[in-house]
């Protein structure tokens, strides 16, 4: 297996792999047999993932987080071997300059192609064709892999966008919201970082639809989505939960800061959203924030529970008169050992 110490890295395609499970292990083994490829790093949160043992034996750099891999290595290709859509979303959200991002489905296609060629190369080793034939097969193999990436990956990217986003507003879908929230809760507990969620909906939206029609209602939904998009950081996620209800997840944001963000959002909506007769359209917002303290609850809050708490205070805001923000603090106990 090649390592950077024994290869002319200037002539190789530098590849990073996210995911050390069965697929990542097979991909790592297969790619490492190609003279045209140098695997520069692999990451997985599970230190016992099978691909990591292979990487250790080969002297390939190992990381526990994709951001560590991205920050430490210059790569031509970054392959998401996890097939998890949220991992792909994180990759797409990074500014990786000239790095080609390859999703899990394309990675699996490459892996299967490599396995097929491995069988062919194995058979040719026992034939009279000789090493020149094997070299030609490997070059053909590499040419096909590059064509898969260059042709199929852009198509897959379009399919990902459709799967990840709400068709009307362009915000993330409910499924992506759930995966993102679970991911961020896991990170919050691992590093004892704050995390907040904002749930909001449009006040009297049914009245808007009944009075002016669904075309006007759709316009207002899209305008609110645009306000959310321009108000979020790259690390945040804004999603349409359903109907006129929207959710924003704010990583590394405490309750006070999240409530301030929500108040700015409420004010912006009141200023920018209007019905055809020039009446203001308002929103109500509920904010739930996870913060860590010594005597906090020991059970890890789920994504469903976090949403439920934010949704409950949203209805407190509505019952208090609408066009306002209500919030709730969730005290959590970190897993970090003491003493």
Short mmCIF file of C-alpha atoms in Angstrom, two decimals:
data_model
loop_
_atom_site.label_atom_id
_atom_site.label_comp_id
_atom_site.label_asym_id
_atom_site.label_seq_id
_atom_site.Cartn_x
_atom_site.Cartn_y
_atom_site.Cartn_z
CA UNK A 1 0.00 0.00 0.00
CA UNK A 2 1.33 3.44 -0.95
CA UNK A 3 2.17 6.09 1.60
CA UNK A 4 3.25 9.68 1.03
CA UNK A 5 6.84 8.73 1.92
CA UNK A 6 7.12 6.38 -1.04
CA UNK A 7 5.18 8.29 -3.71
CA UNK A 8 5.69 11.26 -5.95
CA UNK A 9 2.76 13.23 -4.58
CA UNK A 10 2.94 15.79 -7.38
CA UNK A 11 1.71 13.19 -9.87
CA UNK A 12 -1.02 11.66 -7.67
CA UNK A 13 -4.65 12.43 -7.03
CA UNK A 14 -4.76 13.27 -3.31
CA UNK A 15 -7.86 11.74 -1.72
CA UNK A 16 -9.46 12.08 1.71
CA UNK A 17 -12.14 9.70 2.99
CA UNK A 18 -14.93 10.42 5.47
CA UNK A 19 -16.23 7.25 7.10
CA UNK A 20 -14.29 4.26 8.34
CA UNK A 21 -17.01 1.61 8.23
CA UNK A 22 -17.27 -1.34 5.86
CA UNK A 23 -17.65 0.86 2.78
CA UNK A 24 -14.82 3.16 3.83
CA UNK A 25 -12.55 0.18 4.50
CA UNK A 26 -13.27 -1.39 1.10
CA UNK A 27 -12.79 1.95 -0.64
CA UNK A 28 -9.51 2.62 1.17
CA UNK A 29 -8.13 -0.80 0.26
CA UNK A 30 -9.18 -0.51 -3.36
CA UNK A 31 -7.96 3.06 -3.91
CA UNK A 32 -4.63 2.28 -2.29
CA UNK A 33 -3.90 -0.23 -5.04
CA UNK A 34 -4.03 2.45 -7.73
CA UNK A 35 -0.74 4.03 -8.74
CA UNK A 36 -2.61 7.26 -9.57
CA UNK A 37 -4.06 7.78 -6.06
CA UNK A 38 -2.59 8.87 -2.73
CA UNK A 39 -4.96 8.61 0.25
CA UNK A 40 -3.85 11.44 2.55
CA UNK A 41 -6.31 11.01 5.41
CA UNK A 42 -9.44 9.33 6.74
CA UNK A 43 -11.82 10.29 9.52
CA UNK A 44 -14.38 8.52 11.69
CA UNK A 45 -15.70 9.26 15.15
CA UNK A 46 -15.42 5.56 16.03
CA UNK A 47 -11.78 4.80 16.87
CA UNK A 48 -12.47 1.10 16.27
CA UNK A 49 -13.84 1.55 12.74
CA UNK A 50 -12.29 -1.12 10.46
CA UNK A 51 -10.83 1.31 7.95
CA UNK A 52 -8.78 3.00 10.67
CA UNK A 53 -6.80 -0.18 11.35
CA UNK A 54 -5.95 -0.35 7.65
CA UNK A 55 -4.96 3.33 7.69
CA UNK A 56 -2.74 2.91 10.75
CA UNK A 57 -0.89 0.02 9.16
CA UNK A 58 -0.29 2.10 6.03
CA UNK A 59 0.77 5.26 7.84
CA UNK A 60 -2.27 7.23 6.62
CA UNK A 61 -3.34 10.16 8.82
CA UNK A 62 -6.42 9.49 10.97
CA UNK A 63 -8.91 12.09 12.26
CA UNK A 64 -11.98 11.91 14.49
CA UNK A 65 -13.81 14.80 12.82
CA UNK A 66 -14.22 15.83 9.19
CA UNK A 67 -13.28 19.42 9.99
CA UNK A 68 -9.93 18.18 11.30
CA UNK A 69 -9.34 16.31 8.06
CA UNK A 70 -10.34 19.28 5.92
CA UNK A 71 -8.20 21.65 7.98
CA UNK A 72 -5.10 19.47 7.97
CA UNK A 73 -4.96 18.09 4.44
CA UNK A 74 -4.88 19.51 0.93
CA UNK A 75 -7.02 17.21 -1.22
CA UNK A 76 -8.09 16.85 -4.83
CA UNK A 77 -11.02 14.61 -3.90
CA UNK A 78 -12.93 14.35 -0.63
CA UNK A 79 -15.11 11.23 -0.56
CA UNK A 80 -18.05 10.82 1.81
CA UNK A 81 -18.17 7.06 2.32
CA UNK A 82 -20.77 7.28 5.08
CA UNK A 83 -23.81 7.64 2.74
CA UNK A 84 -25.28 9.94 5.43
CA UNK A 85 -26.97 12.94 3.89
CA UNK A 86 -26.09 15.20 6.83
CA UNK A 87 -22.39 14.42 6.37
CA UNK A 88 -22.75 15.42 2.73
CA UNK A 89 -24.48 18.63 3.80
CA UNK A 90 -21.55 19.51 6.04
CA UNK A 91 -19.12 18.87 3.23
CA UNK A 92 -21.11 21.01 0.78
CA UNK A 93 -21.22 23.81 3.34
CA UNK A 94 -17.43 24.13 3.45
CA UNK A 95 -15.30 26.35 1.26
CA UNK A 96 -12.89 23.73 -0.09
CA UNK A 97 -11.57 25.66 -3.07
CA UNK A 98 -10.49 23.17 -5.76
CA UNK A 99 -11.49 20.00 -3.90
CA UNK A 100 -14.02 17.78 -5.69
CA UNK A 101 -16.70 16.53 -3.27
CA UNK A 102 -17.85 12.96 -3.91
CA UNK A 103 -20.97 11.63 -2.20
CA UNK A 104 -21.56 8.15 -0.77
CA UNK A 105 -23.53 6.84 -3.74
CA UNK A 106 -20.81 7.75 -6.22
CA UNK A 107 -18.23 6.36 -3.77
CA UNK A 108 -20.08 3.04 -3.73
CA UNK A 109 -20.14 3.00 -7.53
CA UNK A 110 -16.37 3.57 -7.57
CA UNK A 111 -15.86 0.87 -4.96
CA UNK A 112 -17.87 -1.68 -6.95
CA UNK A 113 -15.96 -0.82 -10.11
CA UNK A 114 -12.67 -1.30 -8.29
CA UNK A 115 -13.80 -4.69 -7.00
CA UNK A 116 -14.75 -5.80 -10.49
CA UNK A 117 -11.41 -4.71 -11.86
CA UNK A 118 -9.60 -6.36 -8.96
CA UNK A 119 -11.09 -9.66 -10.08
CA UNK A 120 -10.05 -8.97 -13.67
CA UNK A 121 -6.54 -8.00 -12.63
CA UNK A 122 -6.31 -11.08 -10.46
CA UNK A 123 -7.24 -13.30 -13.35
CA UNK A 124 -4.81 -11.56 -15.68
CA UNK A 125 -1.96 -12.24 -13.25
CA UNK A 126 -2.35 -15.96 -13.99
CA UNK A 127 -2.76 -15.48 -17.72
CA UNK A 128 -0.14 -15.13 -20.44
CA UNK A 129 -0.96 -11.48 -20.97
CA UNK A 130 1.80 -10.35 -18.62
CA UNK A 131 2.27 -7.14 -16.57
CA UNK A 132 1.73 -4.84 -19.55
CA UNK A 133 -1.86 -6.06 -19.80
CA UNK A 134 -2.39 -5.49 -16.07
CA UNK A 135 -1.01 -1.96 -16.39
CA UNK A 136 -3.40 -1.25 -19.26
CA UNK A 137 -6.32 -2.53 -17.23
CA UNK A 138 -5.37 -0.29 -14.32
CA UNK A 139 -5.12 2.73 -16.58
CA UNK A 140 -8.56 1.93 -18.02
CA UNK A 141 -9.83 1.52 -14.48
CA UNK A 142 -8.55 4.95 -13.50
CA UNK A 143 -9.96 6.56 -16.65
CA UNK A 144 -13.43 5.15 -15.90
CA UNK A 145 -13.29 6.30 -12.28
CA UNK A 146 -12.48 9.86 -13.36
CA UNK A 147 -15.34 9.80 -15.84
CA UNK A 148 -17.74 8.60 -13.14
CA UNK A 149 -16.70 11.53 -10.95
CA UNK A 150 -16.76 14.11 -13.75
CA UNK A 151 -20.10 13.02 -15.24
CA UNK A 152 -22.15 11.32 -12.51
CA UNK A 153 -21.22 13.51 -9.55
CA UNK A 154 -22.79 16.74 -10.93
CA UNK A 155 -26.03 14.81 -11.61
CA UNK A 156 -25.93 13.39 -8.09
CA UNK A 157 -25.43 16.91 -6.72
CA UNK A 158 -28.66 18.03 -8.37
CA UNK A 159 -30.52 15.01 -6.95
CA UNK A 160 -29.10 15.80 -3.52
CA UNK A 161 -30.42 19.35 -3.73
CA UNK A 162 -33.89 18.07 -4.56
CA UNK A 163 -33.77 15.55 -1.70
CA UNK A 164 -32.33 17.97 0.85
CA UNK A 165 -34.56 21.00 0.22
CA UNK A 166 -38.17 22.10 0.40
CA UNK A 167 -39.34 22.70 -3.19
CA UNK A 168 -41.28 25.90 -2.46
CA UNK A 169 -38.91 27.84 -0.20
CA UNK A 170 -35.52 26.31 -0.98
CA UNK A 171 -34.85 25.83 2.73
CA UNK A 172 -33.76 22.46 4.07
CA UNK A 173 -36.30 19.67 4.39
CA UNK A 174 -37.77 18.26 7.59
CA UNK A 175 -35.69 15.08 7.25
CA UNK A 176 -32.46 17.05 6.93
CA UNK A 177 -33.48 19.13 9.95
CA UNK A 178 -33.85 15.98 12.07
CA UNK A 179 -30.46 14.60 10.99
CA UNK A 180 -28.76 17.97 11.50
CA UNK A 181 -30.25 18.42 14.96
CA UNK A 182 -29.18 14.93 16.06
CA UNK A 183 -25.69 15.61 14.70
CA UNK A 184 -25.42 18.95 16.53
CA UNK A 185 -26.79 17.55 19.80
CA UNK A 186 -24.12 14.85 19.67
CA UNK A 187 -21.43 17.49 19.12
CA UNK A 188 -22.87 19.71 21.84
CA UNK A 189 -22.71 16.97 24.47
CA UNK A 190 -19.29 15.75 23.35
CA UNK A 191 -17.73 19.21 23.62
CA UNK A 192 -20.17 20.74 26.18
CA UNK A 193 -21.15 23.49 23.77
CA UNK A 194 -24.38 25.44 23.80
CA UNK A 195 -27.03 24.74 21.18
CA UNK A 196 -30.30 26.53 20.47
CA UNK A 197 -33.36 25.90 18.34
CA UNK A 198 -35.89 28.47 17.15
CA UNK A 199 -39.37 27.40 16.03
CA UNK A 200 -41.57 30.00 14.38
CA UNK A 201 -44.72 30.32 12.37
CA UNK A 202 -46.64 33.03 10.60
CA UNK A 203 -49.43 34.65 12.60
CA UNK A 204 -52.95 34.29 11.15
CA UNK A 205 -51.58 32.63 8.02
CA UNK A 206 -54.87 30.87 7.26
CA UNK A 207 -56.55 34.27 7.16
CA UNK A 208 -53.97 35.43 4.59
CA UNK A 209 -54.64 32.40 2.37
CA UNK A 210 -58.42 32.70 2.72
CA UNK A 211 -58.42 36.43 1.97
CA UNK A 212 -55.83 36.74 -0.77
CA UNK A 213 -55.38 33.21 -2.10
CA UNK A 214 -52.59 30.64 -1.93
CA UNK A 215 -50.40 32.45 -4.46
CA UNK A 216 -50.02 35.32 -1.99
CA UNK A 217 -49.51 32.83 0.82
CA UNK A 218 -46.73 31.11 -1.14
CA UNK A 219 -45.10 34.46 -1.86
CA UNK A 220 -45.02 35.29 1.85
CA UNK A 221 -43.59 31.87 2.70
CA UNK A 222 -40.80 32.38 0.17
CA UNK A 223 -40.09 35.91 1.40
CA UNK A 224 -39.82 34.68 4.99
CA UNK A 225 -37.53 31.87 3.84
CA UNK A 226 -35.29 34.42 2.15
CA UNK A 227 -35.13 36.49 5.35
CA UNK A 228 -34.14 33.37 7.27
CA UNK A 229 -31.45 32.43 4.76
CA UNK A 230 -29.83 35.85 4.91
CA UNK A 231 -30.00 35.87 8.73
CA UNK A 232 -28.25 32.52 9.25
CA UNK A 233 -24.57 31.72 9.50
CA UNK A 234 -23.04 28.97 7.39
CA UNK A 235 -22.99 26.74 10.48
CA UNK A 236 -26.75 27.21 11.11
CA UNK A 237 -29.62 25.39 9.47
CA UNK A 238 -32.96 26.88 8.45
CA UNK A 239 -35.69 24.43 7.47
CA UNK A 240 -39.35 24.44 6.59
CA UNK A 241 -41.02 22.11 9.07
CA UNK A 242 -44.42 22.13 7.38
CA UNK A 243 -47.12 24.58 6.34
CA UNK A 244 -46.20 27.98 7.74
CA UNK A 245 -43.86 26.61 10.44
CA UNK A 246 -40.09 27.05 10.19
CA UNK A 247 -37.19 25.88 12.35
CA UNK A 248 -33.68 27.26 12.73
CA UNK A 249 -30.90 25.42 14.57
CA UNK A 250 -28.11 27.62 15.96
CA UNK A 251 -24.99 25.64 17.00
CA UNK A 252 -22.69 27.09 19.67
CA UNK A 253 -25.31 29.70 20.55
CA UNK A 254 -26.58 30.21 24.10
CA UNK A 255 -30.18 30.99 24.96
CA UNK A 256 -29.62 34.73 25.41
CA UNK A 257 -27.96 35.11 22.01
CA UNK A 258 -30.58 32.90 20.34
CA UNK A 259 -33.39 34.98 21.85
CA UNK A 260 -31.73 38.15 20.52
CA UNK A 261 -31.46 36.53 17.08
CA UNK A 262 -35.14 35.58 17.24
CA UNK A 263 -36.14 39.12 18.21
CA UNK A 264 -34.20 40.54 15.24
CA UNK A 265 -35.94 37.97 13.03
CA UNK A 266 -39.34 38.98 14.39
CA UNK A 267 -38.59 42.64 13.69
CA UNK A 268 -37.33 41.95 10.18
CA UNK A 269 -40.44 39.94 9.33
CA UNK A 270 -42.70 42.72 10.55
CA UNK A 271 -40.82 45.23 8.40
CA UNK A 272 -40.59 43.19 5.20
CA UNK A 273 -43.65 40.94 5.01
CA UNK A 274 -46.89 42.53 3.77
CA UNK A 275 -50.22 41.49 2.31
CA UNK A 276 -51.43 43.04 -0.98
CA UNK A 277 -53.37 45.65 1.01
CA UNK A 278 -50.08 46.65 2.70
CA UNK A 279 -50.83 45.15 6.12
CA UNK A 280 -47.90 43.77 8.09
CA UNK A 281 -47.50 40.01 8.35
CA UNK A 282 -45.97 38.99 11.67
CA UNK A 283 -44.40 35.87 13.13
CA UNK A 284 -44.22 34.34 16.60
CA UNK A 285 -41.12 32.50 17.78
CA UNK A 286 -40.22 29.97 20.46
CA UNK A 287 -36.59 29.47 21.50
CA UNK A 288 -35.10 26.52 23.40
CA UNK A 289 -31.44 26.54 24.39
CA UNK A 290 -29.27 23.73 25.77
CA UNK A 291 -26.69 24.95 28.28
CA UNK A 292 -24.37 22.83 30.41
CA UNK A 293 -24.00 23.02 34.18
CA UNK A 294 -22.84 20.76 36.99
CA UNK A 295 -26.29 19.83 38.30
CA UNK A 296 -28.09 19.71 34.96
CA UNK A 297 -30.18 16.79 33.73
CA UNK A 298 -28.03 13.75 33.01
CA UNK A 299 -30.16 12.34 30.19
CA UNK A 300 -29.19 13.50 26.69
CA UNK A 301 -32.03 15.44 25.15
CA UNK A 302 -33.26 14.09 21.80
CA UNK A 303 -33.94 16.12 18.69
CA UNK A 304 -37.68 15.47 19.17
CA UNK A 305 -37.55 16.71 22.77
CA UNK A 306 -35.65 19.86 21.81
CA UNK A 307 -38.20 20.65 19.12
CA UNK A 308 -41.06 19.97 21.54
CA UNK A 309 -39.72 22.45 24.10
CA UNK A 310 -39.23 25.16 21.46
CA UNK A 311 -42.67 24.46 20.01
CA UNK A 312 -44.28 24.71 23.45
CA UNK A 313 -42.87 28.18 24.08
CA UNK A 314 -43.87 29.19 20.55
CA UNK A 315 -47.47 28.60 21.58
CA UNK A 316 -46.86 30.55 24.76
CA UNK A 317 -45.86 33.47 22.53
CA UNK A 318 -48.99 33.03 20.45
CA UNK A 319 -51.24 32.82 23.49
CA UNK A 320 -49.63 35.98 24.85
CA UNK A 321 -50.73 37.96 21.81
CA UNK A 322 -48.51 36.85 18.87
CA UNK A 323 -45.72 38.81 17.17
CA UNK A 324 -43.36 38.07 20.03
CA UNK A 325 -40.59 35.76 21.26
CA UNK A 326 -40.74 33.29 24.17
CA UNK A 327 -37.84 31.16 25.36
CA UNK A 328 -36.90 28.28 27.65
CA UNK A 329 -33.53 27.16 29.01
CA UNK A 330 -32.66 23.46 29.11
CA UNK A 331 -30.01 22.63 31.71
CA UNK A 332 -27.87 19.67 30.70
CA UNK A 333 -25.06 17.84 32.43
CA UNK A 334 -21.99 17.19 30.32
CA UNK A 335 -20.41 13.80 29.90
CA UNK A 336 -16.93 15.07 30.54
CA UNK A 337 -15.43 13.27 33.57
CA UNK A 338 -14.71 15.37 36.65
CA UNK A 339 -11.80 15.27 39.09
#
